[in-house]
Coordinates of C-alpha atoms and ligand atoms in Angstrom, one line a residue:
M1 CA 0.1 -0.2 -0.1
I2 CA 1.2 3.8 -0.8
F3 CA 1.1 6.5 1.3
D4 CA 1.8 9.8 -0.5
V5 CA 2.2 12.6 2.3
M6 CA 2.3 16.7 1.1
T7 CA 3.8 18.2 3.8
L8 CA 5.9 21.7 5.0
F9 CA 7.7 19.1 7.3
P10 CA 8.6 15.9 6.0
E11 CA 11.2 15.2 8.4
M12 CA 8.5 14.9 11.1
I13 CA 6.7 11.8 9.0
D14 CA 9.9 10.2 7.9
Y15 CA 11.0 9.9 11.5
C16 CA 8.2 7.8 12.7
M17 CA 8.0 5.6 9.5
H18 CA 11.0 4.1 10.4
E19 CA 10.5 3.0 13.8
S20 CA 8.5 -0.3 15.2
V21 CA 6.1 -2.0 13.3
I22 CA 5.7 0.3 10.7
G23 CA 9.3 0.8 10.4
R24 CA 9.5 -3.1 9.5
A25 CA 6.5 -2.7 7.3
V26 CA 8.3 -0.2 4.9
K27 CA 11.4 -2.2 5.1
K28 CA 9.7 -5.3 3.9
G29 CA 8.3 -3.2 1.4
I30 CA 4.4 -4.0 2.5
I31 CA 3.8 -0.5 2.6
T32 CA 5.6 2.7 1.1
V33 CA 5.4 6.3 2.4
N34 CA 6.4 8.8 -0.1
C35 CA 6.8 12.6 1.6
F36 CA 6.6 15.6 -0.8
N37 CA 7.8 19.0 0.7
I38 CA 5.0 21.3 -0.6
R39 CA 8.0 24.1 -0.2
D40 CA 9.7 22.6 -3.4
Y41 CA 7.1 23.9 -5.6
S42 CA 6.9 27.6 -4.4
T43 CA 7.5 29.6 -6.9
D44 CA 8.5 32.4 -5.1
R45 CA 12.7 33.2 -4.8
H46 CA 11.8 33.1 -0.9
R47 CA 10.2 29.8 -1.1
H48 CA 7.1 31.3 0.5
V49 CA 3.9 29.2 0.5
D50 CA 1.8 30.8 2.6
D51 CA 0.3 34.4 2.4
Y52 CA -2.1 36.6 4.7
P53 CA -5.8 35.7 4.7
Y54 CA -8.0 37.9 2.5
G55 CA -10.5 39.6 4.6
G56 CA -7.8 40.3 7.3
G57 CA -7.4 38.6 10.8
A58 CA -4.6 36.5 12.4
G59 CA -2.4 34.2 10.8
M60 CA -1.4 33.2 7.5
V61 CA -3.2 30.8 4.8
M62 CA -1.3 28.1 2.9
Q63 CA -1.4 29.0 -0.9
P64 CA -3.5 26.8 -3.6
G65 CA -0.5 26.9 -5.8
P66 CA 2.5 24.9 -4.6
I67 CA -0.1 22.3 -3.4
Y68 CA -1.5 22.2 -6.8
D69 CA 1.9 21.5 -8.3
C70 CA 3.0 18.9 -5.5
Y71 CA -0.2 17.1 -6.1
A72 CA -0.1 17.3 -9.8
D73 CA 3.6 15.7 -9.4
I74 CA 2.0 12.6 -7.5
M75 CA -0.6 12.3 -10.2
A76 CA 1.8 12.5 -12.9
G77 CA 1.5 8.5 -14.7
K78 CA -1.5 7.8 -12.2
E79 CA -4.8 6.7 -14.4
T80 CA -6.8 6.7 -11.5
K81 CA -7.2 9.3 -8.8
P82 CA -6.3 7.6 -5.3
R83 CA -8.5 9.2 -2.4
V84 CA -7.1 12.5 -0.9
V85 CA -7.5 13.0 2.6
Y86 CA -7.4 16.4 4.1
L87 CA -5.8 16.5 7.8
T88 CA -8.6 19.0 8.9
P89 CA -10.3 19.6 12.4
Q90 CA -13.8 20.1 10.6
G91 CA -13.6 16.4 9.1
R92 CA -15.2 13.4 9.9
I93 CA -13.7 11.9 13.2
F94 CA -11.2 8.8 12.3
D95 CA -12.3 5.9 13.9
Q96 CA -11.5 2.1 13.7
P97 CA -14.3 1.6 10.7
L98 CA -12.7 4.3 8.8
A99 CA -9.0 3.0 9.3
N100 CA -10.7 -0.4 8.0
E101 CA -12.0 1.3 5.0
L102 CA -9.2 3.0 3.8
A103 CA -6.8 0.0 4.2
R104 CA -8.5 -1.3 1.5
E105 CA -7.0 1.3 -0.8
E106 CA -4.0 0.7 -3.1
E107 CA -3.2 4.2 -2.3
I108 CA -3.9 7.4 -0.6
I109 CA -2.8 10.8 -0.8
F110 CA -2.7 13.1 2.3
L111 CA -2.6 16.8 2.7
C112 CA -1.3 18.3 6.0
G113 CA -2.0 21.9 6.7
H114 CA -0.2 24.4 8.8
Y115 CA -1.1 27.7 10.0
E116 CA -4.3 28.8 9.7
G117 CA -5.1 26.0 7.2
V118 CA -5.4 25.9 3.4
D119 CA -6.7 28.0 0.4
E120 CA -10.6 26.7 0.0
R121 CA -10.3 26.4 -3.4
I122 CA -7.3 23.8 -3.6
L123 CA -9.6 21.5 -1.0
E124 CA -12.4 21.9 -3.3
E125 CA -10.7 20.6 -6.5
I126 CA -8.5 17.9 -4.9
V127 CA -9.7 16.6 -1.5
T128 CA -11.8 13.5 -1.9
D129 CA -12.1 13.2 2.2
N130 CA -12.1 15.8 5.0
V131 CA -10.6 13.7 8.2
S132 CA -10.3 15.0 11.7
I133 CA -8.8 12.9 14.4
G134 CA -10.4 14.4 17.7
D135 CA -12.1 17.8 18.5
Y136 CA -9.1 20.0 19.1
V137 CA -6.9 21.9 17.2
L138 CA -3.4 21.0 16.6
T139 CA -0.8 23.2 15.0
G140 CA -0.1 20.8 11.6
G141 CA -1.5 18.2 10.0
E142 CA 1.6 16.0 10.3
M143 CA 0.7 14.2 13.7
P144 CA -2.9 13.3 12.3
A145 CA -1.5 11.8 9.2
M146 CA 1.0 9.8 11.1
I147 CA -1.7 8.2 13.1
M148 CA -3.9 7.6 10.1
I149 CA -1.2 5.9 8.4
D150 CA -0.3 3.9 11.5
A151 CA -3.8 2.8 12.2
I152 CA -4.6 1.8 8.6
A153 CA -1.0 -0.1 7.8
R154 CA -1.7 -2.2 10.5
Q155 CA -4.9 -3.6 9.0
V156 CA -2.8 -4.4 5.9
E157 CA -1.8 -7.8 5.2
G158 CA 1.2 -8.8 6.4
V159 CA 2.2 -5.8 8.5
L160 CA 1.5 -7.3 11.6
G161 CA 3.9 -10.5 12.4
S162 CA 2.1 -14.3 13.0
S163 CA 2.4 -13.2 17.0
E164 CA 0.2 -10.0 16.4
S165 CA -3.3 -9.6 15.4
A166 CA -5.7 -6.8 15.2
A167 CA -8.6 -9.2 15.2
N168 CA -9.2 -9.1 19.3
D169 CA -7.9 -5.3 19.3
S170 CA -10.6 -2.4 21.0
F171 CA -13.1 -1.4 18.5
Q172 CA -12.8 -4.3 16.0
D173 CA -16.0 -5.7 17.0
G174 CA -17.1 -2.5 18.5
L175 CA -16.1 -3.1 22.4
L176 CA -12.8 -2.4 24.2
E177 CA -10.2 -5.4 24.6
Y178 CA -10.2 -7.2 27.6
P179 CA -7.2 -6.5 30.0
Q180 CA -4.1 -8.2 29.4
Y181 CA -1.3 -9.9 31.6
T182 CA 1.9 -11.5 31.1
R183 CA 4.9 -13.0 33.4
P184 CA 5.5 -12.8 36.4
E185 CA 2.3 -14.3 37.8
E186 CA 2.3 -12.1 40.8
F187 CA 3.5 -8.6 40.8
H188 CA 3.3 -6.4 44.1
G189 CA 0.8 -8.8 45.4
M190 CA -1.6 -8.9 42.9
R191 CA -2.0 -12.4 40.9
V192 CA -3.1 -13.2 37.1
P193 CA -6.4 -14.3 37.2
D194 CA -6.4 -18.0 37.7
V195 CA -8.4 -18.8 34.7
L196 CA -5.8 -17.3 32.4
L197 CA -3.4 -20.1 34.0
S198 CA -6.1 -22.7 33.8
G199 CA -5.1 -23.6 30.1
H200 CA -9.1 -24.1 29.5
H201 CA -9.7 -22.1 26.5
G202 CA -13.8 -22.0 26.5
N203 CA -13.3 -20.7 30.1
I204 CA -10.8 -18.2 29.0
D205 CA -12.7 -17.2 25.8
L206 CA -15.7 -16.7 28.0
W207 CA -13.8 -15.1 30.5
R208 CA -12.3 -12.4 28.1
R209 CA -15.8 -11.8 26.5
R210 CA -17.3 -10.6 29.8
Q211 CA -14.3 -8.7 30.7
S212 CA -14.6 -6.9 27.5
L213 CA -18.4 -6.2 28.1
K214 CA -17.4 -5.0 31.5
R215 CA -14.5 -2.5 30.4
T216 CA -16.8 -1.2 27.6
L217 CA -20.1 -0.8 30.4
E218 CA -17.6 1.1 32.7
R219 CA -15.7 3.3 30.1
R220 CA -17.5 3.4 27.0
P221 CA -21.1 2.9 27.8
D222 CA -21.8 5.3 24.5
L223 CA -19.9 2.3 22.5
L224 CA -21.7 -0.6 23.9
E225 CA -25.0 1.0 23.1
K226 CA -23.9 1.6 19.4
V227 CA -23.1 -2.5 19.4
R228 CA -26.6 -3.3 21.1
Q229 CA -28.2 -1.0 18.6
S230 CA -26.7 -2.5 15.2
G231 CA -27.4 -6.2 16.7
G232 CA -23.7 -7.0 17.7
L233 CA -24.8 -9.1 21.0
S234 CA -25.5 -12.1 21.2
A235 CA -27.9 -13.9 23.7
E236 CA -24.8 -15.2 25.6
D237 CA -23.4 -11.3 25.7
R238 CA -26.8 -10.2 27.0
E239 CA -27.0 -12.8 29.9
L240 CA -23.3 -11.6 30.5
L241 CA -24.1 -8.0 30.8
A242 CA -27.1 -8.8 33.0
G243 CA -24.8 -10.3 35.2
L244 CA -22.5 -7.2 35.6
Q245 CA -25.3 -4.8 36.3
E246 CA -24.7 -5.3 39.9
E247 CA -20.9 -5.1 39.3
V248 CA -20.8 -1.8 37.6
P249 CA -22.4 0.9 39.6
G250 CA -24.8 2.9 37.7
S251 CA -25.2 0.5 34.7
G252 CA -28.5 -0.7 35.5
Q253 CA -30.0 2.7 34.5
Ligands
SAM1 N1 -7.7 27.4 11.5 C1 -8.3 25.6 11.6 C2 -9.3 25.9 11.9 O1 -10.0 26.5 12.8 O2 -10.1 24.9 11.4 C3 -7.2 25.0 12.1 C4 -5.9 25.0 11.5 S1 -4.7 24.0 12.6 C5 -4.0 25.5 13.0 C6 -3.6 24.0 11.2 C7 -3.6 22.7 10.3 O3 -3.4 21.5 11.4 C8 -5.1 22.4 9.8 O4 -4.8 23.0 8.3 C9 -5.0 20.6 9.8 O5 -4.3 20.3 8.7 C10 -4.4 20.6 11.0 N2 -5.0 19.9 12.2 C11 -5.4 20.7 13.2 N3 -5.9 20.0 14.1 C12 -6.3 18.9 13.6 C13 -7.6 17.8 13.8 N4 -8.3 17.9 14.9 N5 -7.2 16.7 13.0 C14 -6.4 16.7 11.7 N6 -5.8 18.0 11.6 C15 -5.7 18.8 12.4

């Protein structure tokens, strides 16, 4: 899968793309991250890429020309247009279903804004998806792009090793994941739950499902409600939840 990132700060992206799981996937050639420095497309002799906003007001706005030329360079020779994501606090909130959906694309282009943002006309011309990573404002789109690339890439076949799996992760089935434990069996007086040491896979699966429901009920009842409404709870889940009402204060209302 190919990620093309249009940015004023390619070093920020480059650094992250060579570390850990994503770095390994890049090395193996499963994913490719191409960074394009928008400043390289400035026609200004001082390499300016921004200017004052029409109508006045604070800050600077990224000009459409260099972004368009950068985009045209990425598009040269392509027969189909990949999805073009503009990272913006004004976009659809990024979540696991969107990460899973985007992981099915062969190539995605990201546009990272900076300063007060980007001239609206280039957004109208090239962007297919406006995406936000949350209801807060950051200084630039680089970190949001990295977050999206990380979440999308780990859904791409071969990126996670055979011992790692995204299938049980939080959000994949709409719920939060169950708690995890590793050695030692006892730590600061706290023991690993006996069931996990029992070797009984049926009981372990049941315990994990119950914990997953419990954790979601405690921490994100909104998610549980969504799963309930979409028919994602089995009869066994509903039974487990009925038993959890007493354990989780306030969950019976
Ligand atoms: N003036 C803009 C507004 O109020 O919508 C905010 C501009 S912000 C300071 C600069 C850039 O950071 C944006 O163009 C965008 O690329 C990026 N950015 C900031 N917050 C973001 C968020 N929550 N999600 C995605 N991108 C964000």
